[in-house]
mmCIF file with all atom_site columns, C-alpha atoms in Angstrom:
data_model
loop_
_atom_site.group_PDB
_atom_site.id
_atom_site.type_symbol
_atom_site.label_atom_id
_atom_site.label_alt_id
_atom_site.label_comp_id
_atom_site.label_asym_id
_atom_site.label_entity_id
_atom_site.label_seq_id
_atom_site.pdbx_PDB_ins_code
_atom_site.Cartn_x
_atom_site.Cartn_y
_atom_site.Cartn_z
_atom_site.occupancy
_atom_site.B_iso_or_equiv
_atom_site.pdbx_formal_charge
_atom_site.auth_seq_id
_atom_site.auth_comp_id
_atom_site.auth_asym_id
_atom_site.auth_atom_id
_atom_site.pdbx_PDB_model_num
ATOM 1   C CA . UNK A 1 1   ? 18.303  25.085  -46.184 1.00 45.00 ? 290 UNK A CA 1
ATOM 2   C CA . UNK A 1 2   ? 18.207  21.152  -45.816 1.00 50.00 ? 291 UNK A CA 1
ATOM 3   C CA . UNK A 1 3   ? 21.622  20.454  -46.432 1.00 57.00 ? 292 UNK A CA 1
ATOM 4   C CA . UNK A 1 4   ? 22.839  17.375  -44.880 1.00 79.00 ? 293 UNK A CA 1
ATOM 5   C CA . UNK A 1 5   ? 20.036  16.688  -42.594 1.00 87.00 ? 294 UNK A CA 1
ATOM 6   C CA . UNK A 1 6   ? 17.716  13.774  -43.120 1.00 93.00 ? 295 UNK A CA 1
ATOM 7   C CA . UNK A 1 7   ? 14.269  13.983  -44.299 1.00 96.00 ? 296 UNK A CA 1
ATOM 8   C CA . UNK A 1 8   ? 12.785  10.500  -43.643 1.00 94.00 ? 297 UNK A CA 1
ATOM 9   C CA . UNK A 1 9   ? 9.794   10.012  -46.125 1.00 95.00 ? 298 UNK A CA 1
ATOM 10  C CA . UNK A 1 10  ? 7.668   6.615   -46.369 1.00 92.00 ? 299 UNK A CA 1
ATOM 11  C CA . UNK A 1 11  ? 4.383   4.669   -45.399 1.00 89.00 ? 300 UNK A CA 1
ATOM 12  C CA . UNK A 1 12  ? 4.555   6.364   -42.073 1.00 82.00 ? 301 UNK A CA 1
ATOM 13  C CA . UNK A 1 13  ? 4.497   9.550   -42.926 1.00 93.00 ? 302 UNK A CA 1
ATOM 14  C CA . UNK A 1 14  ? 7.064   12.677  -42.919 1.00 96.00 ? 303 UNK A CA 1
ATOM 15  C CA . UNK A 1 15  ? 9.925   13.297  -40.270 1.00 96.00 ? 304 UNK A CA 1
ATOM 16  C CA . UNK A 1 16  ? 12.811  15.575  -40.319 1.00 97.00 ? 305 UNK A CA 1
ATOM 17  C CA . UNK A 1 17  ? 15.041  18.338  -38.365 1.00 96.00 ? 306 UNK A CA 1
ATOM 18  C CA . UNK A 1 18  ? 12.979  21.279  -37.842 1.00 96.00 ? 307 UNK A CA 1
ATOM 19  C CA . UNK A 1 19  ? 14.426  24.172  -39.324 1.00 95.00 ? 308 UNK A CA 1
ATOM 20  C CA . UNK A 1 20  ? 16.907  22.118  -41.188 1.00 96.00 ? 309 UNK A CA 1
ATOM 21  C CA . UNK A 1 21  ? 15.145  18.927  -43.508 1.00 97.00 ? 310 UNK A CA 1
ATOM 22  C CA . UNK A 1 22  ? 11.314  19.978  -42.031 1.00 97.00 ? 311 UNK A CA 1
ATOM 23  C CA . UNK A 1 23  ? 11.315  23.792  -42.894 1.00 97.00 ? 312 UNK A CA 1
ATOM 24  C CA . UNK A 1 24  ? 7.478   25.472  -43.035 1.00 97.00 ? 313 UNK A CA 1
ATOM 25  C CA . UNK A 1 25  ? 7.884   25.076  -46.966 1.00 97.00 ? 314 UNK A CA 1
ATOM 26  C CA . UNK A 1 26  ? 7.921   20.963  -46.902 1.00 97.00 ? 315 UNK A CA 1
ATOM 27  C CA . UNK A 1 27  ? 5.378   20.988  -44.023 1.00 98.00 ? 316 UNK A CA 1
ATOM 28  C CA . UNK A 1 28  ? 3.245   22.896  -45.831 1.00 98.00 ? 317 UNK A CA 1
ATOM 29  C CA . UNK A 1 29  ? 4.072   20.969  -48.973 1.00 98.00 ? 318 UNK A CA 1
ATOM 30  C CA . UNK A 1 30  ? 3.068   17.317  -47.465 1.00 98.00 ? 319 UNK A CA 1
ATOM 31  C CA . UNK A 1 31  ? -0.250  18.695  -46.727 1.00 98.00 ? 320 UNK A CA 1
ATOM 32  C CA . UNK A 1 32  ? -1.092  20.061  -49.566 1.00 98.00 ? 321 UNK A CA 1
ATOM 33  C CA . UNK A 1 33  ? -0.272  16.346  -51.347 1.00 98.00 ? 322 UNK A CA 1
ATOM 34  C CA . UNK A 1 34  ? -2.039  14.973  -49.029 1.00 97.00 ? 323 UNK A CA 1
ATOM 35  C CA . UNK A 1 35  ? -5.076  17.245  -49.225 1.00 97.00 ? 324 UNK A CA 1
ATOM 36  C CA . UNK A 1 36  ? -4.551  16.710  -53.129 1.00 96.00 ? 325 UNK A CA 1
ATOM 37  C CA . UNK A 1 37  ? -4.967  12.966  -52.677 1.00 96.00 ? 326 UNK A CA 1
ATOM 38  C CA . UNK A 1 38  ? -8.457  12.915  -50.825 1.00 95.00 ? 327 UNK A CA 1
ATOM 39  C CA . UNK A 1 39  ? -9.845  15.025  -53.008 1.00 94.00 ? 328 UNK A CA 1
ATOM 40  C CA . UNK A 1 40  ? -9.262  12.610  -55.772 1.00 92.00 ? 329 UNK A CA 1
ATOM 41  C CA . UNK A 1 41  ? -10.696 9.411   -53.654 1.00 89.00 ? 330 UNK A CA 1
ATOM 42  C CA . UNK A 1 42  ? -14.180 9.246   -55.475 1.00 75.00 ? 331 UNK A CA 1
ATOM 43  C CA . UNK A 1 43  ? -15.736 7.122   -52.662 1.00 67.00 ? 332 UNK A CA 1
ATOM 44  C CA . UNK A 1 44  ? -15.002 9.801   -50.124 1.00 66.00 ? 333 UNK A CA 1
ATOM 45  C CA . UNK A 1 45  ? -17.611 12.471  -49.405 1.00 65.00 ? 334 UNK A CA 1
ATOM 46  C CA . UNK A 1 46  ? -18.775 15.729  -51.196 1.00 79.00 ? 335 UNK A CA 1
ATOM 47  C CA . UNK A 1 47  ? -16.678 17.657  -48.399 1.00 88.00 ? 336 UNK A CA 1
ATOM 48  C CA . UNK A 1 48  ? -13.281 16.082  -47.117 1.00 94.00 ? 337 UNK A CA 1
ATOM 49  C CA . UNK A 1 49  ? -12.860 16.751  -43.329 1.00 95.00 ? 338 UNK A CA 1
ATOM 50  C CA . UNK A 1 50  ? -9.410  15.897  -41.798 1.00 97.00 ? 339 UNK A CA 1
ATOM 51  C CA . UNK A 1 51  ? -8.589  15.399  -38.322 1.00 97.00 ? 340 UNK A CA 1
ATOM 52  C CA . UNK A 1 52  ? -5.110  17.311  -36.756 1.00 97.00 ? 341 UNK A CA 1
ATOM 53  C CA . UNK A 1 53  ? -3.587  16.120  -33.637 1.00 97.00 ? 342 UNK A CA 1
ATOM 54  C CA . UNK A 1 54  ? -0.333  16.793  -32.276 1.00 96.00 ? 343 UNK A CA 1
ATOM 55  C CA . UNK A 1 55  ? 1.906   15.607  -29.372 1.00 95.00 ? 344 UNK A CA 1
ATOM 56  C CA . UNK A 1 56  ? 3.356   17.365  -26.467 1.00 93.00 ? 345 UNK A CA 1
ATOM 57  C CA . UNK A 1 57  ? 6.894   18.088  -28.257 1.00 93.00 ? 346 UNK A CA 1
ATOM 58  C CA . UNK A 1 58  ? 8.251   22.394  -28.218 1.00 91.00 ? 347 UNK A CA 1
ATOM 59  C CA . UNK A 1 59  ? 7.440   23.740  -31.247 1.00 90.00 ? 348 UNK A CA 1
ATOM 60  C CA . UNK A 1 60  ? 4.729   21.516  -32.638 1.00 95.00 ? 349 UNK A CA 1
ATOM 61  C CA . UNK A 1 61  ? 2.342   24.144  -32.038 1.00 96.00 ? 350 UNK A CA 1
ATOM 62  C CA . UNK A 1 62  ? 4.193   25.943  -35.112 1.00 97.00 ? 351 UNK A CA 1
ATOM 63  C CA . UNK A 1 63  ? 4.107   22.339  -37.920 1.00 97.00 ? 352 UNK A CA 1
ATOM 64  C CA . UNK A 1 64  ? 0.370   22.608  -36.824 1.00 97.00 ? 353 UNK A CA 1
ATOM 65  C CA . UNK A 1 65  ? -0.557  25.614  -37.623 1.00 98.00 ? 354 UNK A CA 1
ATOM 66  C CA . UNK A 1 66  ? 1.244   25.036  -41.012 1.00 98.00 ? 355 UNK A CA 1
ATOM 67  C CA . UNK A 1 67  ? -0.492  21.643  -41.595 1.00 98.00 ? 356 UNK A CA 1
ATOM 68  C CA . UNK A 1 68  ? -4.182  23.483  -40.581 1.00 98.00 ? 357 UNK A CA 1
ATOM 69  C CA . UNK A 1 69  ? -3.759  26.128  -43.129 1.00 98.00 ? 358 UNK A CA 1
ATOM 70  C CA . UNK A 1 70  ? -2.709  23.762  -45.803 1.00 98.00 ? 359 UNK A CA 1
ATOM 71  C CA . UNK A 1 71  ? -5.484  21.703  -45.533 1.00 98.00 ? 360 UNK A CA 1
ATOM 72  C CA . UNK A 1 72  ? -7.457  24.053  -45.147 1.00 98.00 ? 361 UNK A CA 1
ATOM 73  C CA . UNK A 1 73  ? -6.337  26.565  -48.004 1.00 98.00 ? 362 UNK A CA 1
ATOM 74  C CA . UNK A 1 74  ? -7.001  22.937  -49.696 1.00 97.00 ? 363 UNK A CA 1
ATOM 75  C CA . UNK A 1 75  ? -10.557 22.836  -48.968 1.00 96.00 ? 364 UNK A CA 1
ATOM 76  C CA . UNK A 1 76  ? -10.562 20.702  -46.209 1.00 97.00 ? 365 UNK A CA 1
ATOM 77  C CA . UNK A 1 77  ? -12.504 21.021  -43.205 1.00 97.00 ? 366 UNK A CA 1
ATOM 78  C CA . UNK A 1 78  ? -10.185 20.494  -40.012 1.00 98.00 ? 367 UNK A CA 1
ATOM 79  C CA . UNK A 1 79  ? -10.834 19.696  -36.625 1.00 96.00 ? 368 UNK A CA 1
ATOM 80  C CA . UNK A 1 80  ? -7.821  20.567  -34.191 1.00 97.00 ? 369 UNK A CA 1
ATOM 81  C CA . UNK A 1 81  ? -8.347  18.135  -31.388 1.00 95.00 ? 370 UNK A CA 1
ATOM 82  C CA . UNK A 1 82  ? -4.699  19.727  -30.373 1.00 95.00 ? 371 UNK A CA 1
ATOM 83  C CA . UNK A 1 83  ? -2.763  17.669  -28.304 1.00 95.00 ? 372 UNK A CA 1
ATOM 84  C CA . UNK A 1 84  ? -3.749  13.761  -28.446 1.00 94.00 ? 373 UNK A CA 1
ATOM 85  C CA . UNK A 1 85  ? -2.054  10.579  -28.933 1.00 92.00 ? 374 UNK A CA 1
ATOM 86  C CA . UNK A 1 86  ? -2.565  8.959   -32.039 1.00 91.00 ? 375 UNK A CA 1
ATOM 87  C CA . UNK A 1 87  ? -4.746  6.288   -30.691 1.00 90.00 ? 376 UNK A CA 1
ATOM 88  C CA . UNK A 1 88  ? -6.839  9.358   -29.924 1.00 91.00 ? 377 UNK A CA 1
ATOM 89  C CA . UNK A 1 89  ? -6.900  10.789  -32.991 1.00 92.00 ? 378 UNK A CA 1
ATOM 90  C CA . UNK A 1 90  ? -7.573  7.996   -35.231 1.00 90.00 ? 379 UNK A CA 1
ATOM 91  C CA . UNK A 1 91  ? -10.773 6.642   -32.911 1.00 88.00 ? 380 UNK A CA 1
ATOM 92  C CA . UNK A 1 92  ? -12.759 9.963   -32.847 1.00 89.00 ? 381 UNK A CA 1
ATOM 93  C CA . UNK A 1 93  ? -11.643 9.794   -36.933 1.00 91.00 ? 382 UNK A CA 1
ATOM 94  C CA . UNK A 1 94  ? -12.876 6.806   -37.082 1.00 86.00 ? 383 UNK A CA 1
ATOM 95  C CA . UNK A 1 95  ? -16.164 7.453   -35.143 1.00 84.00 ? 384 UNK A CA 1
ATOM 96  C CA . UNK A 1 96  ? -17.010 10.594  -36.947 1.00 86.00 ? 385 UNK A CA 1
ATOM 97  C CA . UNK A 1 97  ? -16.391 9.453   -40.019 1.00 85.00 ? 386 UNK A CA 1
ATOM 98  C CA . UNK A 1 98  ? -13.189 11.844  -40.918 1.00 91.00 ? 387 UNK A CA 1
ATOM 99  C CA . UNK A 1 99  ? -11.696 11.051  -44.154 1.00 93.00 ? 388 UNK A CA 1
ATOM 100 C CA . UNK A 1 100 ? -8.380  11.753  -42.992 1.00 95.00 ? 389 UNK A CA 1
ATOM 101 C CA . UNK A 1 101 ? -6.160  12.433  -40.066 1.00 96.00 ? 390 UNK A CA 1
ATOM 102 C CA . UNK A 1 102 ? -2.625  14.110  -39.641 1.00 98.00 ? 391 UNK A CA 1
ATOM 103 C CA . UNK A 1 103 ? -0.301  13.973  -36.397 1.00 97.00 ? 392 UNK A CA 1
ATOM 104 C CA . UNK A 1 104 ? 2.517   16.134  -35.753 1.00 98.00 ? 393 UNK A CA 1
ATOM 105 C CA . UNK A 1 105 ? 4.786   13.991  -33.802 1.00 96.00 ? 394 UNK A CA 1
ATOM 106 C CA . UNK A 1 106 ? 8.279   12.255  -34.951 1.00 92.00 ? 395 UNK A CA 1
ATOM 107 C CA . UNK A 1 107 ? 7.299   9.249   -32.052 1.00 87.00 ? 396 UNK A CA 1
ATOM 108 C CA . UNK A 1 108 ? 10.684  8.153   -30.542 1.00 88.00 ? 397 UNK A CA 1
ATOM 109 C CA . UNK A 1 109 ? 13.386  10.579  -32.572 1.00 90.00 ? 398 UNK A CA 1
ATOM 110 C CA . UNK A 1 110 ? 15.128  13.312  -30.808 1.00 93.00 ? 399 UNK A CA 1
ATOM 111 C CA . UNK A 1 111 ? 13.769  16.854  -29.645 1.00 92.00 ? 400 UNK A CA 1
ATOM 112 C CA . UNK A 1 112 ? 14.718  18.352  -32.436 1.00 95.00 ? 401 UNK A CA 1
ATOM 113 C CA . UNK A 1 113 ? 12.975  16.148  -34.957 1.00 96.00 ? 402 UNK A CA 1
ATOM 114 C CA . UNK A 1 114 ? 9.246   16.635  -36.037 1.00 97.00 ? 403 UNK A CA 1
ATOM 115 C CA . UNK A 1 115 ? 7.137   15.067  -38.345 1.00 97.00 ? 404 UNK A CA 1
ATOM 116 C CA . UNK A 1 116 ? 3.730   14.646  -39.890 1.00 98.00 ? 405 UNK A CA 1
ATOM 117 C CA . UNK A 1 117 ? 2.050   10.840  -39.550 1.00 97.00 ? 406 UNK A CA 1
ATOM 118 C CA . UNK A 1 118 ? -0.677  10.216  -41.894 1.00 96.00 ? 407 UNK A CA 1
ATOM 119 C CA . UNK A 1 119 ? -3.991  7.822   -41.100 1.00 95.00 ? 408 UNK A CA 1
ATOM 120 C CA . UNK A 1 120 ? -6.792  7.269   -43.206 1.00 93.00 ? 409 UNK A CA 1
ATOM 121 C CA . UNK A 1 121 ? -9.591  4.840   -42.990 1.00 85.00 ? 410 UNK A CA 1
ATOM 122 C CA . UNK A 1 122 ? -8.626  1.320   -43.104 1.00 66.00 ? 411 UNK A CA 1
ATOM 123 C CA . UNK A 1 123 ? -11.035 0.114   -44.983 1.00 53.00 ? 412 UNK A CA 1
ATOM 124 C CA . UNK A 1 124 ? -13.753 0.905   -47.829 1.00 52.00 ? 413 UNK A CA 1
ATOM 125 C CA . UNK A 1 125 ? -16.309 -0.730  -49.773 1.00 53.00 ? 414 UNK A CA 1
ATOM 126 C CA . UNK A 1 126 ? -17.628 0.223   -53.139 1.00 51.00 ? 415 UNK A CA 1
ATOM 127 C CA . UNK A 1 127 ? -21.202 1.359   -52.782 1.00 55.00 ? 416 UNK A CA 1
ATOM 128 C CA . UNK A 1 128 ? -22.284 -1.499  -55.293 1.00 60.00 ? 417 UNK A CA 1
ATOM 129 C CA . UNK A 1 129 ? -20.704 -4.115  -53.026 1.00 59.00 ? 418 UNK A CA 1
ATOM 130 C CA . UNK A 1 130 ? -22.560 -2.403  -49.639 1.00 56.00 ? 419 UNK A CA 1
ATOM 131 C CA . UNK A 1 131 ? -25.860 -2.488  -51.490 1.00 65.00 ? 420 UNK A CA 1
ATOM 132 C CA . UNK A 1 132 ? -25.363 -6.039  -52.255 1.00 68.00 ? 421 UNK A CA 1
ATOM 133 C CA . UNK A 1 133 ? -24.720 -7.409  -48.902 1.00 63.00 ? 422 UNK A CA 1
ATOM 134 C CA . UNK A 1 134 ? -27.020 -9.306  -46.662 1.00 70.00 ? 423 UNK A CA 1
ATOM 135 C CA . UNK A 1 135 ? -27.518 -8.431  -43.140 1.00 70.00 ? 424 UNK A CA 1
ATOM 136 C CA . UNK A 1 136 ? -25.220 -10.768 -41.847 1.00 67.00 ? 425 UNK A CA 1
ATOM 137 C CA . UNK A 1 137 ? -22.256 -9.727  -44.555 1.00 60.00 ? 426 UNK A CA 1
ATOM 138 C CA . UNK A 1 138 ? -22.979 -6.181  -42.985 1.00 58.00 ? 427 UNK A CA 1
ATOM 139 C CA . UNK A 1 139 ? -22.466 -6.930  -40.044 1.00 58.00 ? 428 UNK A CA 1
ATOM 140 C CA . UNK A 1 140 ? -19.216 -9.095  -40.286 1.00 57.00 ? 429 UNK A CA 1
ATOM 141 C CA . UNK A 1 141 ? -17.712 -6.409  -42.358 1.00 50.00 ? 430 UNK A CA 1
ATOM 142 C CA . UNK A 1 142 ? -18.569 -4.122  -39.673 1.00 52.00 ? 431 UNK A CA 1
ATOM 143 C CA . UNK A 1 143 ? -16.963 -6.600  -37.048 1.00 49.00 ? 432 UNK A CA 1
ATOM 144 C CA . UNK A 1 144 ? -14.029 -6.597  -39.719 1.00 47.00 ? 433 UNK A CA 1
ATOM 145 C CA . UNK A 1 145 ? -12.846 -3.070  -39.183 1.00 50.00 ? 434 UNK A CA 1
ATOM 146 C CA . UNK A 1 146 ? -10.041 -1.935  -36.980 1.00 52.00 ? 435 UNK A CA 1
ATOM 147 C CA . UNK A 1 147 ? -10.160 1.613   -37.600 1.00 64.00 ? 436 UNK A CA 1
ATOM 148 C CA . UNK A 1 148 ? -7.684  4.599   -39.344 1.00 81.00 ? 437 UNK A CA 1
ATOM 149 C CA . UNK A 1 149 ? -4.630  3.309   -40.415 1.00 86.00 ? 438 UNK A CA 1
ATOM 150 C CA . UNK A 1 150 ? -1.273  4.523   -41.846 1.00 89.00 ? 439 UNK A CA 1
ATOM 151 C CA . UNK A 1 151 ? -1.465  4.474   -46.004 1.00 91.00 ? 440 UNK A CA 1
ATOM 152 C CA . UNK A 1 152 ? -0.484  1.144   -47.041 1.00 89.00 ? 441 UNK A CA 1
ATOM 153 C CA . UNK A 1 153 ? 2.579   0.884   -49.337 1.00 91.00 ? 442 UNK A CA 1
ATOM 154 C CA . UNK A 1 154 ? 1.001   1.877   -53.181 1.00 92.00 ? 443 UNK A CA 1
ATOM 155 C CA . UNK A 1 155 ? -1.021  4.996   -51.472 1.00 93.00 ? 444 UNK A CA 1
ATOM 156 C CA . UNK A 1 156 ? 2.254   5.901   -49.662 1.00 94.00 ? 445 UNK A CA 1
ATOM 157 C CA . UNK A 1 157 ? 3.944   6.162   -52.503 1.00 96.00 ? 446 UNK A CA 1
ATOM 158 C CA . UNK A 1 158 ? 0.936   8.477   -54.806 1.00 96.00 ? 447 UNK A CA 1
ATOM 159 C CA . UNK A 1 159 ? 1.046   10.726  -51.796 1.00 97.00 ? 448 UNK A CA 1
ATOM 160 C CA . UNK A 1 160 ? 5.061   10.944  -51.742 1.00 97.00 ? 449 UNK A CA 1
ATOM 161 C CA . UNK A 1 161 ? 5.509   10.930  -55.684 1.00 97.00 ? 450 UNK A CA 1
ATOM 162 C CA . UNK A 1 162 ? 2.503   13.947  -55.471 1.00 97.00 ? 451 UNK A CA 1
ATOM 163 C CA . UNK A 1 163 ? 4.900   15.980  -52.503 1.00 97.00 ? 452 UNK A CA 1
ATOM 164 C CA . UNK A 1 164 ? 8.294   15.541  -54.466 1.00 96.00 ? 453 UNK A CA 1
ATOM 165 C CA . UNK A 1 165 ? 6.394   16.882  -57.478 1.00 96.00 ? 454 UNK A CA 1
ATOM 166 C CA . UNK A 1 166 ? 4.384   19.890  -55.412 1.00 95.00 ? 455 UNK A CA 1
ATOM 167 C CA . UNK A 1 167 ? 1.041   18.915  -56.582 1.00 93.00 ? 456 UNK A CA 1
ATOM 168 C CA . UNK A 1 168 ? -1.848  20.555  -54.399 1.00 94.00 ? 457 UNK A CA 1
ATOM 169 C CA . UNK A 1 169 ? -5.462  22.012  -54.929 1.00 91.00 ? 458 UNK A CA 1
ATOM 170 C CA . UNK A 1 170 ? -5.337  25.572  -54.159 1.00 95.00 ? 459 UNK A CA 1
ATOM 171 C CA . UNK A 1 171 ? -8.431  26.593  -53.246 1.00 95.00 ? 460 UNK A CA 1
ATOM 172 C CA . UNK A 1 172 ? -9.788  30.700  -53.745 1.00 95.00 ? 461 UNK A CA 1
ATOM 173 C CA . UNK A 1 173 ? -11.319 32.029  -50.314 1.00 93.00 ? 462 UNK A CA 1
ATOM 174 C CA . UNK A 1 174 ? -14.997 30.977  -51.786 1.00 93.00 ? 463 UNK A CA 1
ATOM 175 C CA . UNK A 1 175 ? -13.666 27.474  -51.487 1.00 93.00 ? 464 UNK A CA 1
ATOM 176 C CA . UNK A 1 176 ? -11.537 27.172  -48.526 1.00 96.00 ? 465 UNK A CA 1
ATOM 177 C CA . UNK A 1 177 ? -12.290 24.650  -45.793 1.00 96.00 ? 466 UNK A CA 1
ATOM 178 C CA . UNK A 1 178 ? -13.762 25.574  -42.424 1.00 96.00 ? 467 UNK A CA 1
ATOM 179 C CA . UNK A 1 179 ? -11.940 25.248  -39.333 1.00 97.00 ? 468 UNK A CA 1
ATOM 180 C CA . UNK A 1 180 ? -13.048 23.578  -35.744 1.00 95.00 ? 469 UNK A CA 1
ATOM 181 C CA . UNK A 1 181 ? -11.345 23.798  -32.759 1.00 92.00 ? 470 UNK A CA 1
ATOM 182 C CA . UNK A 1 182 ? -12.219 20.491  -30.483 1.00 81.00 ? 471 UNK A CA 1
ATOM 183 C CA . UNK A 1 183 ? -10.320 19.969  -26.969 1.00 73.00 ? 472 UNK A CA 1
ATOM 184 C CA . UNK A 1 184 ? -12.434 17.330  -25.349 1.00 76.00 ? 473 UNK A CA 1
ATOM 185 C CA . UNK A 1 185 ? -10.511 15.083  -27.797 1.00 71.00 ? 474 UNK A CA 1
ATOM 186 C CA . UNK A 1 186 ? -8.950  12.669  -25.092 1.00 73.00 ? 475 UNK A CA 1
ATOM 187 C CA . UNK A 1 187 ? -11.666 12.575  -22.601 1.00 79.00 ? 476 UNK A CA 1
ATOM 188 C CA . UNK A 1 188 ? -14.068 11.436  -25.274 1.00 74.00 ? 477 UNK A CA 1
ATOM 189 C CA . UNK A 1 189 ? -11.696 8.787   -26.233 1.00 74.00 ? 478 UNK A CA 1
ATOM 190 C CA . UNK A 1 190 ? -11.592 7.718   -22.510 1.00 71.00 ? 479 UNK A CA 1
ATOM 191 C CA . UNK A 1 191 ? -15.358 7.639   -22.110 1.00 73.00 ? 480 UNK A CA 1
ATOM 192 C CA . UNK A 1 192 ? -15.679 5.296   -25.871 1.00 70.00 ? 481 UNK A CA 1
ATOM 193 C CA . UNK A 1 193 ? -13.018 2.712   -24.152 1.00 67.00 ? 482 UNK A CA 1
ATOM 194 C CA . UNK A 1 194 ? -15.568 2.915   -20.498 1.00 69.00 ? 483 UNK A CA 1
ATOM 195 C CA . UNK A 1 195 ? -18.896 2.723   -22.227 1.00 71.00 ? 484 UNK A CA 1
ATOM 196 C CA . UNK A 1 196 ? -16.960 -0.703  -24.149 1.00 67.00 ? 485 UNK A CA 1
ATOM 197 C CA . UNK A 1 197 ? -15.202 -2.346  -21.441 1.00 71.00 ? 486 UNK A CA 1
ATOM 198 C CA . UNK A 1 198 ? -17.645 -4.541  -19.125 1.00 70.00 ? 487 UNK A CA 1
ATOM 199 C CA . UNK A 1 199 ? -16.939 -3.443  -15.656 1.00 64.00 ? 488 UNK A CA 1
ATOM 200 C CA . UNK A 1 200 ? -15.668 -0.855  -15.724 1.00 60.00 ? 489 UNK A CA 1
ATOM 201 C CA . UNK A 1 201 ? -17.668 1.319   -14.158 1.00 58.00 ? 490 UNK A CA 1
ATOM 202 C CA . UNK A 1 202 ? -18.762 4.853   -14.805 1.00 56.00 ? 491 UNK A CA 1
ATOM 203 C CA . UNK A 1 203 ? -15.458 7.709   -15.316 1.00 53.00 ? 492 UNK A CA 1
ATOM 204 C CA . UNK A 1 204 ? -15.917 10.736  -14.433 1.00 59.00 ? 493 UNK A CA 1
ATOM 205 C CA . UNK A 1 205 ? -13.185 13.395  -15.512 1.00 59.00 ? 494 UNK A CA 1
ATOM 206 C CA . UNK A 1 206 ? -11.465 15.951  -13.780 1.00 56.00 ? 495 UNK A CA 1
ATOM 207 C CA . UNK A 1 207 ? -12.811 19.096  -14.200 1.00 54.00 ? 496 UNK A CA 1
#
């Protein structure tokens, strides 16, 4: 039961006392609101694919594997890049073009705290407007964006009025998303920040 324990809720994302305020049934219960919410962005894709990343804190293995079958008993497609900062997670979202990404982490809180931080892609254009542009719009646009980004205050709030009301899309096993498991997360990250910085030189990663 919750009881007296807090369950923080707002633009960045879900945190709480595991066992206590963050139980498997609210875990499971963000995701699915979440999952609900992409599927209703029109300008997304005909498939939604969400990234899952989690940090090094005991017992996030367990909010994860909640999170992944939510999303994917949603009809998401997840890739587990398992343990990765958020930096990390939001720049290979960003670079393959995920529609969403979750975290399990509660940053700076206690041991006992967990959570589940929410990015999505900074910005979009209507399809109309992209058509429209020159060359030289395109490419300031382009210039313009700084990548996945928590849900700004009137999206924070759809996806937290849709979890205090338990909407989700409940997929049958026809429907279900597809799962893939992707490790090299971090050192792919690493090499993106090389090939970009002048000088740096070439990195080569442990083995």
């Amino acid at each position: 039961m919750m009881g007296d324990a807090p369950l923080i809720v707002g633009v960045s994302g879900l945190r709480g006392i595991v066992g206590e305020s963050l139980t498997p049934e609210v875990a499971v219960r963000y995701a699915g609101a979440f999952a609900s919410w992409l599927w209703e962005q029109k300008r997304l894709s005909e498939r939604r694919t969400v990234y899952l990343a989690r940090d090094g804190r005991r017992g996030g293995e367990a909010t994860a594997a909640l999170v992944r079958g939510a999303l994917l008993a949603s009809g998401c497609d997840v890739v587990d890049i398992g343990v990765a900062t958020t930096p990390t997670a939001g720049a290979i979202m960003r670079f393959d073009g995920g529609d969403g990404c979750v975290i399990i982490t509660a940053s700076h809180n206690p041991a006992e705290w967990n959570g589940l931080k929410l990015l999505i892609p900074d910005r979009k254009i209507d399809q109309n407007d992209l058509a429209a542009m020159s060359t030289a719009e395109m490419e300031a646009f382009q210039e313009s964006l700084i990548g996945p980004a928590a849900p700004n205050k009137a999206t924070a709030e759809e996806i937290i009025d849709r979890f205090e009301q338990g909407l989700a899309f409940w997929r049958s096993n026809e429907r279900a998303g597809r799962l893939d498991l992707n490790s090299g997360a971090t050192s792919r990250h690493v090499e993106m920040i090389v090939e970009r910085t002048p000088g740096a030189g070439y990195w080569n990663p442990l083995p």
